[in-house]
Amino acid sequence: MAIRRILIANRGEIALRLIRTCKALAIETVLAASEADLDSLPARLADRTLCIGPARPADSYLRVDTIVQAALGVKADAIHPGYGFLSERPVLARLCEQEGVIFIGPTAAQIEAVGDKLRARAEAETAGVPTAPGGAVETVREAMVLGREIGPPLLIKAVGGGGGRGMKRVDRLEDIPSAMELAGAEAGSAFGDARVYLERFVEGGRHVEVQILGDGNGRVIHLGERDCSVQRRYQKLIEETPAPGLSADFRARIHEAAVQFTKRLSYRSAGTVEFLVDLERDAFYFLEMNARIQVEHPITEAVTGIDLVAEQIAIADGRGLRLKQGDVRREGCAIECRINAEDPARDFHPSPGTVRTAVWPSGEGVRVDTHIASGSRIPPYYDSLMAKIIVHAADRPTALERMRRALAATHIEGVATNLAFHADVLSDPEFNTGGVDTGYLPRFLERRRLVQEARAHG
Amino acid sequence: MTLTAKDVAEIMRLLEQSSFDSLSLEIDGVKLNLQRGSAAPVRQPAASAPSAESQPQPVQSARPKAKLPSEPGLAEVASPLLGIFYRAPKPGEPPFVEVGSKVIKDTVIGIIEVMKLMNSVRAGVRGEVVEILAENGALVEYDEILLRLRPGV
């Protein structure tokens, strides 16, 4: 069957980005928007916008029945969930399967298989993909035994988790009981699943993830890796591809591991396999899989020239994988900065409001994915992502320079943003050298704070 | 080194031809800040990758306007949910209300179906039905006006 009309069950920049590919493919778009987003750019660019409920996500974007009813009501052939919200909720994928609406993404069973982090770990082990030493712990006693075996530092993670919630670092074994209780409580309230597991914490590790595309019948290709080590409290802020400083052999091994893992699942659609890279030990460990299109997908698009959303749609439409591994060529270097409406001076507090002025950069090798223009409102109910600035150049130094200029050409008035913070990171020697670990940003922030304090005291 | 008027003119020309909106230059204590297109602060977020597209100006609601009321002072009954609107309890049965029906607060005026779950919609005010806007069997959005009442009759 041919997909001719897609219901977009998301908002913000990703809604707009999905609409753009649909327009290029001459597919009609129906945006399912909350009351707070009826004035948004995506709402005006979609062929039709349906108001699905009040602003609060629980009353609109998270309502599975309403989303599917909306798709049926407008006779949409398919639903694209974007990222976040319902994108990795098996219930939506399953209801779509039952109602004959195409879910643009993996099967409900695949979402379940990777959504349970312990199951995903087991899948990785079966596929011969290395995992960090660790395992399930049901009681404090078990945790103490396993903790002693692995040795600190340790991470206590939520089985149903993600995004750093329900995750606690333990540096001394005697802290295990309290950390476990805290992680369990956090996980229980955030994911409705209080189970936790234990893993070795890799000091100086880097976050490297591999983009894959699968046809659902066992064919999988990879589109290279992304380095997302610049994180603050597990929130990615800057991503780049290729990951700096990996040998060709290491790169090939990590790509292959991602393909092996997803092949075993006969994974369908676009997905990302995350790894923790320990270059000192020449090792990498499976972290988790994200069964959706990701925020940082444009840097992969920049270096490969492949529109990932168009491939997702083609796969969902039963046209399979249109690319062979040999067709995927990666050229140059791409970097993304996430511009958030948040105030670095106030511990990165969200800063919703009306954007008085929005001037975005443009030019060769610069792409901006944003739903924000002058006059746009940033409602307080959702995440604070305003835009993604993506640059692409032949090499990393040129890409960095391009990003510095792009940031300098960006002007936002009306809300606080992390623009200046990005500019500071982009001019930091350590970041410019490349290959920073996930501990880099906290260290950078501490240094920056000290410098600012010293300045303030004159 | 100092900046002459000619230098500044040359720099302005270069900025004009470049892809950048602003330029800040500091030479020997002389600061030059140039910004172009200040009359039109919204610029196209041009993209080299798949997303290049026109960026419209801000912003009017995408929600279609309901038909104007036939008389002033009417109360509106809006849909509490997105779903399929039914005027009757079952196909073939008479509608809950017609134009001219007298209703009280708790009178059911229709049903909204969301994935086979039936939600009844109540009038909310006492009055007389003047206009019925939503069609039987049609998809209605959240907060879409279903009908209008002349209150207090």
Coordinates of C-alpha atoms in Angstrom, one line a residue:
Chain A
M1 CA 0.0 0.0 0.0
A2 CA 1.1 3.6 -0.5
I3 CA 1.2 5.9 2.4
R4 CA -0.6 9.1 1.3
R5 CA -1.5 10.7 4.6
I6 CA 0.4 10.7 7.8
L7 CA -0.8 11.8 11.3
I8 CA 2.1 13.5 13.1
A9 CA 1.8 12.7 16.8
N10 CA 4.3 15.2 18.0
R11 CA 5.1 18.9 18.3
G12 CA 8.0 21.3 18.1
E13 CA 11.0 21.1 15.8
I14 CA 10.5 17.4 15.1
A15 CA 6.9 17.9 14.0
L16 CA 8.1 20.5 11.5
R17 CA 11.0 18.4 10.3
L18 CA 8.6 15.5 9.7
I19 CA 6.2 17.7 7.8
R20 CA 9.1 18.9 5.5
T21 CA 10.0 15.4 4.4
C22 CA 6.3 14.6 3.9
K23 CA 5.9 17.6 1.7
A24 CA 9.0 16.6 -0.3
L25 CA 7.4 13.2 -0.8
A26 CA 3.9 14.7 -1.6
I27 CA 2.4 13.0 1.5
E28 CA -0.4 14.9 3.2
T29 CA 0.2 15.7 6.9
V30 CA -2.3 16.0 9.7
L31 CA -0.8 17.4 12.9
A32 CA -2.2 16.2 16.2
A33 CA -1.7 19.3 18.4
S34 CA -2.5 20.3 21.9
E35 CA -4.4 23.5 22.6
A36 CA -1.0 25.2 23.5
D37 CA 0.4 24.4 20.0
L38 CA -2.4 25.6 17.7
D39 CA -0.5 28.7 16.9
S40 CA 2.8 26.9 16.3
L41 CA 4.7 26.8 12.9
P42 CA 4.1 23.1 12.5
A43 CA 0.4 23.7 13.0
R44 CA 0.4 26.2 10.2
L45 CA 2.5 24.2 7.9
A46 CA 0.6 20.9 8.2
D47 CA -2.1 20.3 5.7
R48 CA -4.5 20.0 8.6
T49 CA -4.2 20.4 12.3
L50 CA -6.4 18.7 14.8
C51 CA -6.7 19.9 18.4
I52 CA -6.4 16.7 20.5
G53 CA -6.7 18.2 23.9
P54 CA -5.4 20.6 26.6
A55 CA -1.8 21.6 26.9
R56 CA -0.8 19.1 29.5
P57 CA 0.9 16.2 27.7
A58 CA -1.1 13.7 29.8
D59 CA -4.3 15.2 28.3
S60 CA -3.1 15.4 24.7
Y61 CA 0.2 14.1 23.4
L62 CA 0.3 11.1 25.7
R63 CA -3.3 9.9 24.9
V64 CA -3.0 6.8 22.9
D65 CA -6.7 6.4 22.2
T66 CA -7.1 9.9 21.1
I67 CA -4.1 9.8 18.7
V68 CA -5.4 6.6 17.1
Q69 CA -8.9 7.9 16.9
A70 CA -7.6 11.1 15.3
A71 CA -5.7 9.0 12.7
L72 CA -8.8 6.9 12.0
G73 CA -11.0 10.0 11.9
V74 CA -9.0 11.7 9.2
K75 CA -8.3 8.4 7.4
A76 CA -4.5 8.7 7.9
D77 CA -2.6 5.7 6.5
A78 CA 0.1 6.0 9.1
I79 CA 1.2 7.7 12.4
H80 CA 4.7 9.1 12.9
P81 CA 5.4 9.5 16.6
G82 CA 8.6 11.5 16.4
Y83 CA 10.7 11.2 19.5
G84 CA 9.6 11.3 23.2
F85 CA 5.9 11.2 24.0
L86 CA 4.4 8.0 22.6
S87 CA 7.3 7.1 20.3
E88 CA 8.5 4.2 22.5
R89 CA 5.3 3.1 24.1
P90 CA 4.4 -0.3 22.9
V91 CA 0.7 0.4 23.5
L92 CA 0.5 2.9 20.6
A93 CA 2.4 0.6 18.2
R94 CA 0.1 -2.3 19.3
L95 CA -3.1 -0.3 18.9
C96 CA -2.0 0.8 15.5
E97 CA -1.3 -2.8 14.5
Q98 CA -4.8 -3.8 15.7
E99 CA -6.6 -0.9 13.9
G100 CA -4.7 -1.3 10.7
V101 CA -2.9 2.0 10.9
I102 CA 0.8 1.9 10.0
F103 CA 3.1 2.8 12.9
I104 CA 6.2 4.4 11.4
G105 CA 8.7 2.7 13.7
P106 CA 9.4 -0.7 15.0
T107 CA 6.9 -3.4 16.0
A108 CA 5.4 -3.2 19.5
A109 CA 7.3 -6.4 20.4
Q110 CA 10.6 -4.8 19.4
I111 CA 9.8 -1.7 21.4
E112 CA 9.1 -4.0 24.4
A113 CA 12.3 -6.0 23.8
V114 CA 14.6 -3.0 24.0
G115 CA 12.5 -0.9 26.4
D116 CA 13.2 -3.3 29.2
K117 CA 16.9 -2.6 29.8
L118 CA 17.6 -6.0 31.3
R119 CA 16.0 -7.8 28.4
A120 CA 18.0 -5.6 26.1
R121 CA 21.2 -6.5 28.0
A122 CA 20.4 -10.1 27.6
E123 CA 19.7 -9.7 23.9
A124 CA 23.0 -8.0 23.5
E125 CA 24.8 -10.8 25.3
T126 CA 23.1 -13.4 23.1
A127 CA 24.1 -11.4 20.0
G128 CA 27.7 -11.4 21.1
V129 CA 27.7 -7.7 21.8
P130 CA 29.8 -6.8 24.9
T131 CA 28.0 -5.4 28.0
A132 CA 29.5 -3.7 31.0
P133 CA 29.9 -6.1 33.9
G134 CA 26.7 -6.1 35.9
G135 CA 23.2 -7.6 36.1
A136 CA 19.8 -7.7 37.8
V137 CA 19.6 -7.1 41.5
E138 CA 16.4 -7.7 43.4
T139 CA 17.5 -7.2 46.9
V140 CA 20.1 -5.1 48.7
R141 CA 21.9 -8.3 49.7
E142 CA 22.2 -9.3 46.0
A143 CA 23.3 -5.8 45.1
M144 CA 26.0 -5.9 47.8
V145 CA 27.3 -9.3 46.5
L146 CA 27.4 -8.2 42.9
G147 CA 28.8 -4.8 43.8
R148 CA 31.6 -6.4 45.7
E149 CA 32.3 -8.7 42.7
I150 CA 32.4 -5.9 40.2
G151 CA 34.0 -3.3 42.4
P152 CA 33.1 0.4 42.6
P153 CA 32.4 2.8 41.0
L154 CA 29.0 1.4 40.1
L155 CA 25.9 2.6 38.5
I156 CA 22.4 1.6 39.7
K157 CA 20.1 1.9 36.8
A158 CA 16.3 1.6 36.3
V159 CA 15.2 -1.4 34.2
G160 CA 12.4 0.7 32.7
G161 CA 14.5 3.8 32.6
G162 CA 16.2 6.2 30.2
G163 CA 17.4 9.7 30.2
G164 CA 19.3 9.4 33.4
R165 CA 16.2 9.1 35.6
G166 CA 16.4 6.4 38.2
M167 CA 20.2 6.3 37.7
K168 CA 22.6 6.6 40.7
R169 CA 26.4 6.5 40.9
V170 CA 27.9 4.6 43.8
D171 CA 31.5 5.1 44.8
R172 CA 31.6 3.1 48.0
L173 CA 29.9 -0.2 48.6
E174 CA 28.3 0.9 51.8
D175 CA 26.3 3.5 49.8
I176 CA 24.6 0.8 47.8
P177 CA 21.5 0.4 50.1
S178 CA 20.6 4.0 50.1
A179 CA 21.3 4.6 46.4
M180 CA 19.3 1.5 45.5
E181 CA 16.3 2.7 47.5
L182 CA 16.5 6.1 45.8
A183 CA 16.9 4.8 42.3
G184 CA 14.1 2.3 42.8
A185 CA 11.7 5.0 44.1
E186 CA 12.7 7.4 41.3
A187 CA 12.2 4.6 38.7
G188 CA 8.9 3.6 40.2
S189 CA 7.4 7.0 39.9
A190 CA 8.9 7.9 36.5
F191 CA 8.4 4.6 34.7
G192 CA 6.0 2.6 36.9
D193 CA 8.7 0.0 37.3
A194 CA 10.9 0.0 40.4
R195 CA 13.3 -2.7 39.2
V196 CA 16.9 -1.8 39.1
Y197 CA 20.2 -3.4 37.9
L198 CA 23.8 -2.8 38.6
E199 CA 26.6 -2.0 36.2
R200 CA 30.2 -1.0 36.4
F201 CA 30.7 2.7 36.0
V202 CA 33.3 3.4 33.4
E203 CA 35.4 6.4 34.4
G204 CA 36.3 8.6 31.4
G205 CA 33.9 6.8 29.2
R206 CA 32.5 8.3 26.0
H207 CA 28.9 8.0 24.7
V208 CA 29.0 6.7 21.1
E209 CA 25.9 5.6 19.3
V210 CA 25.3 3.9 16.0
Q211 CA 22.5 4.7 13.7
I212 CA 20.9 1.8 12.0
L213 CA 18.1 1.1 9.6
G214 CA 16.3 -2.2 9.4
D215 CA 13.7 -3.6 7.0
G216 CA 12.0 -5.8 9.6
N217 CA 13.0 -8.9 7.8
G218 CA 16.5 -9.3 9.1
R219 CA 18.3 -6.9 6.8
V220 CA 20.0 -4.1 8.7
I221 CA 22.5 -1.4 7.6
H222 CA 24.3 1.1 9.7
L223 CA 24.8 4.8 8.9
G224 CA 27.9 5.4 11.1
E225 CA 28.2 6.6 14.6
R226 CA 27.6 9.8 16.6
D227 CA 29.6 11.0 19.6
C228 CA 27.2 12.4 22.2
S229 CA 29.6 12.7 25.1
V230 CA 28.9 16.4 25.8
Q231 CA 26.1 15.8 28.3
R232 CA 24.8 17.5 31.4
R233 CA 22.8 15.2 33.7
Y234 CA 22.5 12.7 30.8
Q235 CA 21.0 15.4 28.6
K236 CA 22.9 15.7 25.4
L237 CA 23.9 19.2 24.3
I238 CA 26.4 18.8 21.5
E239 CA 26.7 15.8 19.1
E240 CA 29.1 15.1 16.3
T241 CA 30.0 12.6 13.7
P242 CA 32.4 10.9 13.2
A243 CA 33.4 10.3 16.8
P244 CA 36.8 11.8 17.1
G245 CA 39.9 9.6 17.6
L246 CA 38.5 6.2 17.0
S247 CA 40.7 3.8 14.9
A248 CA 39.2 2.5 11.7
D249 CA 39.2 -1.0 13.3
F250 CA 37.4 0.2 16.4
R251 CA 34.8 2.1 14.4
A252 CA 34.1 -1.0 12.2
R253 CA 33.7 -3.2 15.3
I254 CA 31.2 -0.9 17.0
H255 CA 29.2 -0.5 13.8
E256 CA 29.2 -4.3 13.4
A257 CA 28.0 -4.8 17.0
A258 CA 25.0 -2.5 16.4
V259 CA 24.1 -4.4 13.2
Q260 CA 24.5 -7.7 15.0
F261 CA 22.3 -6.6 17.9
T262 CA 19.5 -5.3 15.7
K263 CA 19.7 -8.1 13.1
R264 CA 18.8 -10.6 15.9
L265 CA 15.7 -8.6 16.6
S266 CA 14.8 -8.3 12.9
Y267 CA 14.5 -4.7 13.8
R268 CA 12.3 -2.5 11.6
S269 CA 12.7 1.2 10.9
A270 CA 15.4 3.7 12.2
G271 CA 17.0 3.0 15.5
T272 CA 20.1 3.8 17.5
V273 CA 22.3 1.5 19.6
E274 CA 24.1 3.3 22.3
F275 CA 27.5 2.3 23.6
L276 CA 29.8 3.3 26.3
V277 CA 33.3 3.6 24.8
D278 CA 36.4 3.0 27.0
L279 CA 39.3 3.9 24.7
E280 CA 41.9 3.1 27.4
R281 CA 40.8 -0.5 27.5
D282 CA 40.1 -0.5 23.7
A283 CA 36.6 -1.6 24.7
F284 CA 33.0 -0.7 24.2
Y285 CA 29.8 -1.8 26.1
F286 CA 26.2 -1.9 25.0
L287 CA 24.2 0.7 26.9
E288 CA 20.7 0.6 25.4
M289 CA 18.8 0.9 22.2
N290 CA 16.5 3.8 21.3
A291 CA 13.7 2.5 19.1
R292 CA 12.8 5.8 17.4
I293 CA 14.2 8.7 15.3
Q294 CA 16.5 10.6 17.5
V295 CA 17.0 14.3 18.2
E296 CA 20.5 14.3 16.8
H297 CA 19.7 12.4 13.6
P298 CA 20.4 15.4 11.3
I299 CA 24.2 15.1 11.7
T300 CA 24.0 11.6 10.3
E301 CA 21.9 13.0 7.5
A302 CA 24.5 15.7 6.9
V303 CA 27.4 13.3 6.4
T304 CA 25.5 10.6 4.5
G305 CA 23.0 12.7 2.5
I306 CA 20.3 10.3 3.5
D307 CA 16.9 11.5 4.7
L308 CA 16.3 9.2 7.6
V309 CA 12.6 10.1 7.9
A310 CA 12.1 9.3 4.2
E311 CA 13.7 5.9 4.7
Q312 CA 11.5 5.3 7.8
I313 CA 8.4 6.1 5.7
A314 CA 9.6 3.8 2.9
I315 CA 10.2 0.9 5.3
A316 CA 6.8 1.5 6.9
D317 CA 5.3 1.5 3.5
G318 CA 6.6 -2.0 2.8
R319 CA 9.2 -0.9 0.3
G320 CA 12.0 -2.3 2.5
L321 CA 15.6 -1.0 2.7
R322 CA 16.3 1.0 -0.4
L323 CA 20.0 1.2 0.4
K324 CA 22.7 -1.4 0.6
Q325 CA 25.5 -1.0 3.1
G326 CA 27.9 -0.1 0.2
D327 CA 25.6 2.8 -0.8
V328 CA 26.2 4.6 2.5
R329 CA 29.1 7.0 2.2
R330 CA 30.0 9.3 5.0
E331 CA 31.7 12.5 4.0
G332 CA 33.2 15.1 6.3
C333 CA 32.2 16.1 9.8
A334 CA 28.9 17.3 11.2
I335 CA 28.2 18.9 14.6
E336 CA 24.9 19.7 16.2
C337 CA 24.2 22.2 19.0
R338 CA 20.9 22.0 20.8
I339 CA 19.6 25.5 21.5
N340 CA 17.4 25.3 24.6
A341 CA 15.2 27.9 26.2
E342 CA 17.0 27.6 29.5
D343 CA 19.2 29.8 31.6
P344 CA 22.7 28.5 32.3
A345 CA 23.1 31.3 34.9
R346 CA 20.2 29.7 36.8
D347 CA 21.4 26.1 36.7
F348 CA 19.8 25.7 33.3
H349 CA 16.3 26.4 34.5
P350 CA 13.7 26.3 31.7
S351 CA 12.8 29.7 30.4
P352 CA 9.5 29.6 28.7
G353 CA 7.8 32.7 27.2
T354 CA 7.4 34.6 24.0
V355 CA 10.3 34.8 21.6
R356 CA 10.4 38.5 20.6
T357 CA 13.2 38.0 18.0
A358 CA 14.5 34.9 16.5
V359 CA 17.3 35.2 13.9
W360 CA 18.8 31.9 12.8
P361 CA 22.0 31.4 10.9
S362 CA 22.1 30.2 7.3
G363 CA 24.6 29.6 4.6
E364 CA 26.7 26.8 3.2
G365 CA 26.8 23.8 5.4
V366 CA 24.4 25.2 7.9
R367 CA 21.0 23.6 8.7
V368 CA 18.6 24.8 11.4
D369 CA 15.8 22.6 12.5
T370 CA 13.4 24.8 14.5
H371 CA 9.8 25.6 15.0
I372 CA 10.6 29.0 16.5
A373 CA 10.3 32.3 14.7
S374 CA 9.9 35.8 16.0
G375 CA 6.7 35.9 17.9
S376 CA 6.6 32.2 18.7
R377 CA 5.6 31.1 22.1
I378 CA 7.5 28.5 24.2
P379 CA 4.8 26.9 26.4
P380 CA 5.9 25.7 29.8
Y381 CA 4.4 22.3 29.5
Y382 CA 7.0 20.7 27.2
D383 CA 10.8 20.4 26.8
S384 CA 12.8 23.5 26.2
L385 CA 14.4 22.6 22.8
M386 CA 14.1 25.6 20.5
A387 CA 16.3 24.6 17.7
K388 CA 19.1 22.4 16.5
I389 CA 21.9 24.1 14.7
I390 CA 23.7 21.6 12.5
V391 CA 26.9 22.3 10.5
H392 CA 28.6 20.2 8.0
A393 CA 32.1 20.6 6.6
A394 CA 35.0 18.6 5.1
D395 CA 36.8 18.3 8.3
R396 CA 36.4 18.9 12.1
P397 CA 38.3 22.2 12.4
T398 CA 36.2 23.7 9.5
A399 CA 33.0 22.4 11.0
L400 CA 33.9 23.9 14.4
E401 CA 34.6 27.2 12.8
R402 CA 31.4 27.1 10.9
M403 CA 29.5 26.3 14.2
R404 CA 31.2 29.2 16.0
R405 CA 30.0 31.6 13.2
A406 CA 26.6 30.1 13.1
L407 CA 26.2 30.6 16.8
A408 CA 27.4 34.2 16.5
A409 CA 24.9 34.8 13.8
T410 CA 22.0 33.6 16.0
H411 CA 20.0 36.1 17.9
I412 CA 17.3 35.3 20.3
E413 CA 15.4 37.8 22.4
G414 CA 12.6 37.4 24.9
V415 CA 13.7 34.1 26.5
A416 CA 17.0 33.0 28.1
T417 CA 18.9 30.5 26.0
N418 CA 22.1 28.4 26.3
L419 CA 23.6 30.1 23.2
A420 CA 26.5 31.8 25.0
F421 CA 27.2 28.6 26.8
H422 CA 27.5 26.7 23.5
A423 CA 29.8 29.4 22.2
D424 CA 32.0 29.0 25.3
V425 CA 32.2 25.2 24.8
L426 CA 33.0 25.7 21.1
S427 CA 36.0 27.9 22.0
D428 CA 37.2 25.6 24.7
P429 CA 40.6 24.0 23.9
E430 CA 39.7 20.6 25.3
F431 CA 36.6 20.4 23.2
N432 CA 38.5 21.6 20.2
T433 CA 41.0 18.8 20.6
G434 CA 38.1 16.4 20.4
G435 CA 37.3 13.1 22.0
V436 CA 36.0 14.4 25.4
D437 CA 34.4 12.0 27.8
T438 CA 31.0 12.3 29.5
G439 CA 32.7 13.9 32.5
Y440 CA 33.9 16.8 30.4
L441 CA 30.8 19.1 30.6
P442 CA 30.5 19.0 34.4
R443 CA 34.3 19.8 34.6
F444 CA 33.9 22.5 32.1
L445 CA 31.0 24.1 34.0
E446 CA 33.0 24.0 37.2
R447 CA 36.0 25.7 35.6
R448 CA 33.6 28.3 34.0
R449 CA 32.0 29.0 37.3
L450 CA 35.4 29.5 39.0
V451 CA 36.5 31.9 36.2
Q452 CA 33.2 33.9 36.5
E453 CA 33.6 34.0 40.3
A454 CA 37.2 35.2 40.0
R455 CA 36.0 37.9 37.6
A456 CA 33.2 39.0 39.9
H457 CA 35.6 39.5 42.7
G458 CA 37.8 41.5 40.4
Chain B
M1 CA 46.4 50.3 12.1
T2 CA 43.2 52.3 12.0
L3 CA 40.0 51.8 10.1
T4 CA 39.3 54.3 7.3
A5 CA 35.8 55.1 6.0
K6 CA 36.8 53.2 2.9
D7 CA 37.7 50.1 5.0
V8 CA 34.3 50.2 6.7
A9 CA 32.5 50.5 3.4
E10 CA 34.5 47.5 2.1
I11 CA 33.7 45.5 5.2
M12 CA 30.0 46.3 4.8
R13 CA 30.1 45.2 1.2
L14 CA 31.8 41.9 2.3
L15 CA 29.1 41.3 5.0
E16 CA 26.4 42.1 2.4
Q17 CA 27.8 39.3 0.2
S18 CA 28.3 36.8 3.0
S19 CA 25.9 34.5 4.5
F20 CA 26.1 36.2 7.9
D21 CA 23.7 38.6 9.5
S22 CA 26.1 40.4 11.8
L23 CA 29.7 41.1 12.2
S24 CA 31.7 42.3 15.2
L25 CA 35.2 43.5 14.7
E26 CA 37.7 44.9 17.1
I27 CA 41.0 46.4 15.9
D28 CA 43.2 48.4 18.1
G29 CA 40.4 49.5 20.4
V30 CA 38.1 50.4 17.5
K31 CA 34.9 48.4 17.7
L32 CA 32.7 47.9 14.7
N33 CA 29.3 46.2 15.0
L34 CA 27.5 45.6 11.7
Q35 CA 24.1 44.1 11.4
R36 CA 22.2 43.6 8.2
G37 CA 18.5 43.4 7.4
S38 CA 17.5 45.0 10.7
A39 CA 14.2 45.9 9.1
A40 CA 13.3 42.2 8.7
P41 CA 14.6 40.3 11.7
V42 CA 13.0 37.0 10.7
R43 CA 15.2 35.3 8.3
Q44 CA 14.8 32.0 6.5
P45 CA 16.4 29.2 8.3
A46 CA 17.9 28.0 5.1
A47 CA 19.2 24.5 5.2
S48 CA 21.6 22.6 3.0
A49 CA 20.1 19.3 4.1
P50 CA 16.5 18.0 3.6
S51 CA 14.7 20.7 5.4
A52 CA 15.0 23.8 3.2
E53 CA 11.6 25.4 3.0
S54 CA 9.9 28.7 3.4
Q55 CA 9.4 29.9 6.9
P56 CA 6.2 31.8 7.2
Q57 CA 5.7 34.8 9.5
P58 CA 4.2 34.5 13.0
V59 CA 1.5 33.2 13.6
Q60 CA -2.3 32.7 13.6
S61 CA -4.2 29.8 15.0
A62 CA -4.5 26.8 12.8
R63 CA -7.9 26.1 14.3
P64 CA -10.7 26.7 11.8
K65 CA -13.2 29.3 12.9
A66 CA -16.6 28.1 13.7
K67 CA -19.6 29.5 11.9
L68 CA -20.7 32.8 13.5
P69 CA -23.6 32.7 15.9
S70 CA -27.0 33.6 14.5
E71 CA -27.8 35.9 17.4
P72 CA -25.8 37.4 20.2
G73 CA -25.7 36.1 23.8
L74 CA -25.7 32.4 22.9
A75 CA -23.9 29.8 25.1
E76 CA -21.7 27.3 23.4
V77 CA -21.3 23.6 24.1
A78 CA -17.8 22.5 23.2
S79 CA -16.5 19.0 22.8
P80 CA -14.5 17.8 25.8
L81 CA -12.6 15.4 23.7
L82 CA -11.4 14.7 20.2
G83 CA -13.5 11.9 18.8
I84 CA -16.5 10.9 16.7
F85 CA -19.6 12.9 17.5
Y86 CA -23.0 11.2 17.5
R87 CA -26.3 13.0 17.9
A88 CA -28.3 9.9 18.8
P89 CA -27.7 7.1 21.3
K90 CA -27.8 4.4 18.5
P91 CA -28.0 4.5 14.7
G92 CA -31.6 4.9 13.7
E93 CA -32.8 6.3 17.0
P94 CA -34.0 9.9 17.4
P95 CA -31.3 12.5 18.2
F96 CA -30.7 13.5 21.8
V97 CA -31.7 17.1 20.9
E98 CA -32.9 19.1 17.9
V99 CA -33.1 22.8 17.3
G100 CA -35.7 24.1 19.6
S101 CA -35.2 21.4 22.3
K102 CA -35.3 22.6 25.8
V103 CA -32.3 21.4 27.9
I104 CA -31.1 21.6 31.5
K105 CA -27.6 21.4 32.8
D106 CA -27.5 17.6 32.8
T107 CA -29.2 16.9 29.5
V108 CA -27.1 14.7 27.3
I109 CA -26.8 16.5 23.9
G110 CA -24.6 13.9 22.2
I111 CA -21.9 11.3 22.4
I112 CA -18.2 11.4 21.6
E113 CA -16.6 8.1 20.7
V114 CA -12.9 7.6 21.3
M115 CA -11.8 4.2 20.2
K116 CA -15.1 2.5 21.0
L117 CA -15.4 4.3 24.3
M118 CA -18.6 6.4 24.5
N119 CA -18.5 9.6 26.4
S120 CA -21.7 11.6 26.9
V121 CA -21.7 15.3 26.5
R122 CA -24.0 17.4 28.6
A123 CA -25.5 20.8 27.9
G124 CA -23.9 22.4 31.0
V125 CA -26.5 25.2 31.1
R126 CA -30.3 25.4 31.0
G127 CA -31.6 26.8 27.7
E128 CA -33.0 26.1 24.3
V129 CA -31.0 24.6 21.4
V130 CA -30.6 27.3 18.7
E131 CA -27.9 25.8 16.4
I132 CA -26.3 22.4 15.9
L133 CA -22.9 22.7 14.3
A134 CA -21.3 19.3 14.6
E135 CA -22.5 16.7 12.1
N136 CA -23.5 13.2 13.2
G137 CA -20.7 10.8 12.7
A138 CA -18.1 13.4 12.1
L139 CA -14.7 13.8 13.7
V140 CA -14.7 16.7 16.2
E141 CA -11.7 18.2 17.8
Y142 CA -11.1 19.0 21.4
D143 CA -13.0 22.2 22.3
E144 CA -14.8 22.4 18.9
I145 CA -18.2 23.9 19.3
L146 CA -20.9 21.3 19.0
L147 CA -24.0 23.4 19.4
R148 CA -25.3 26.8 20.7
L149 CA -28.0 27.4 23.2
R150 CA -30.1 30.4 24.2
P151 CA -29.5 30.3 27.9
G152 CA -32.1 30.5 30.7
V153 CA -35.3 29.7 28.8

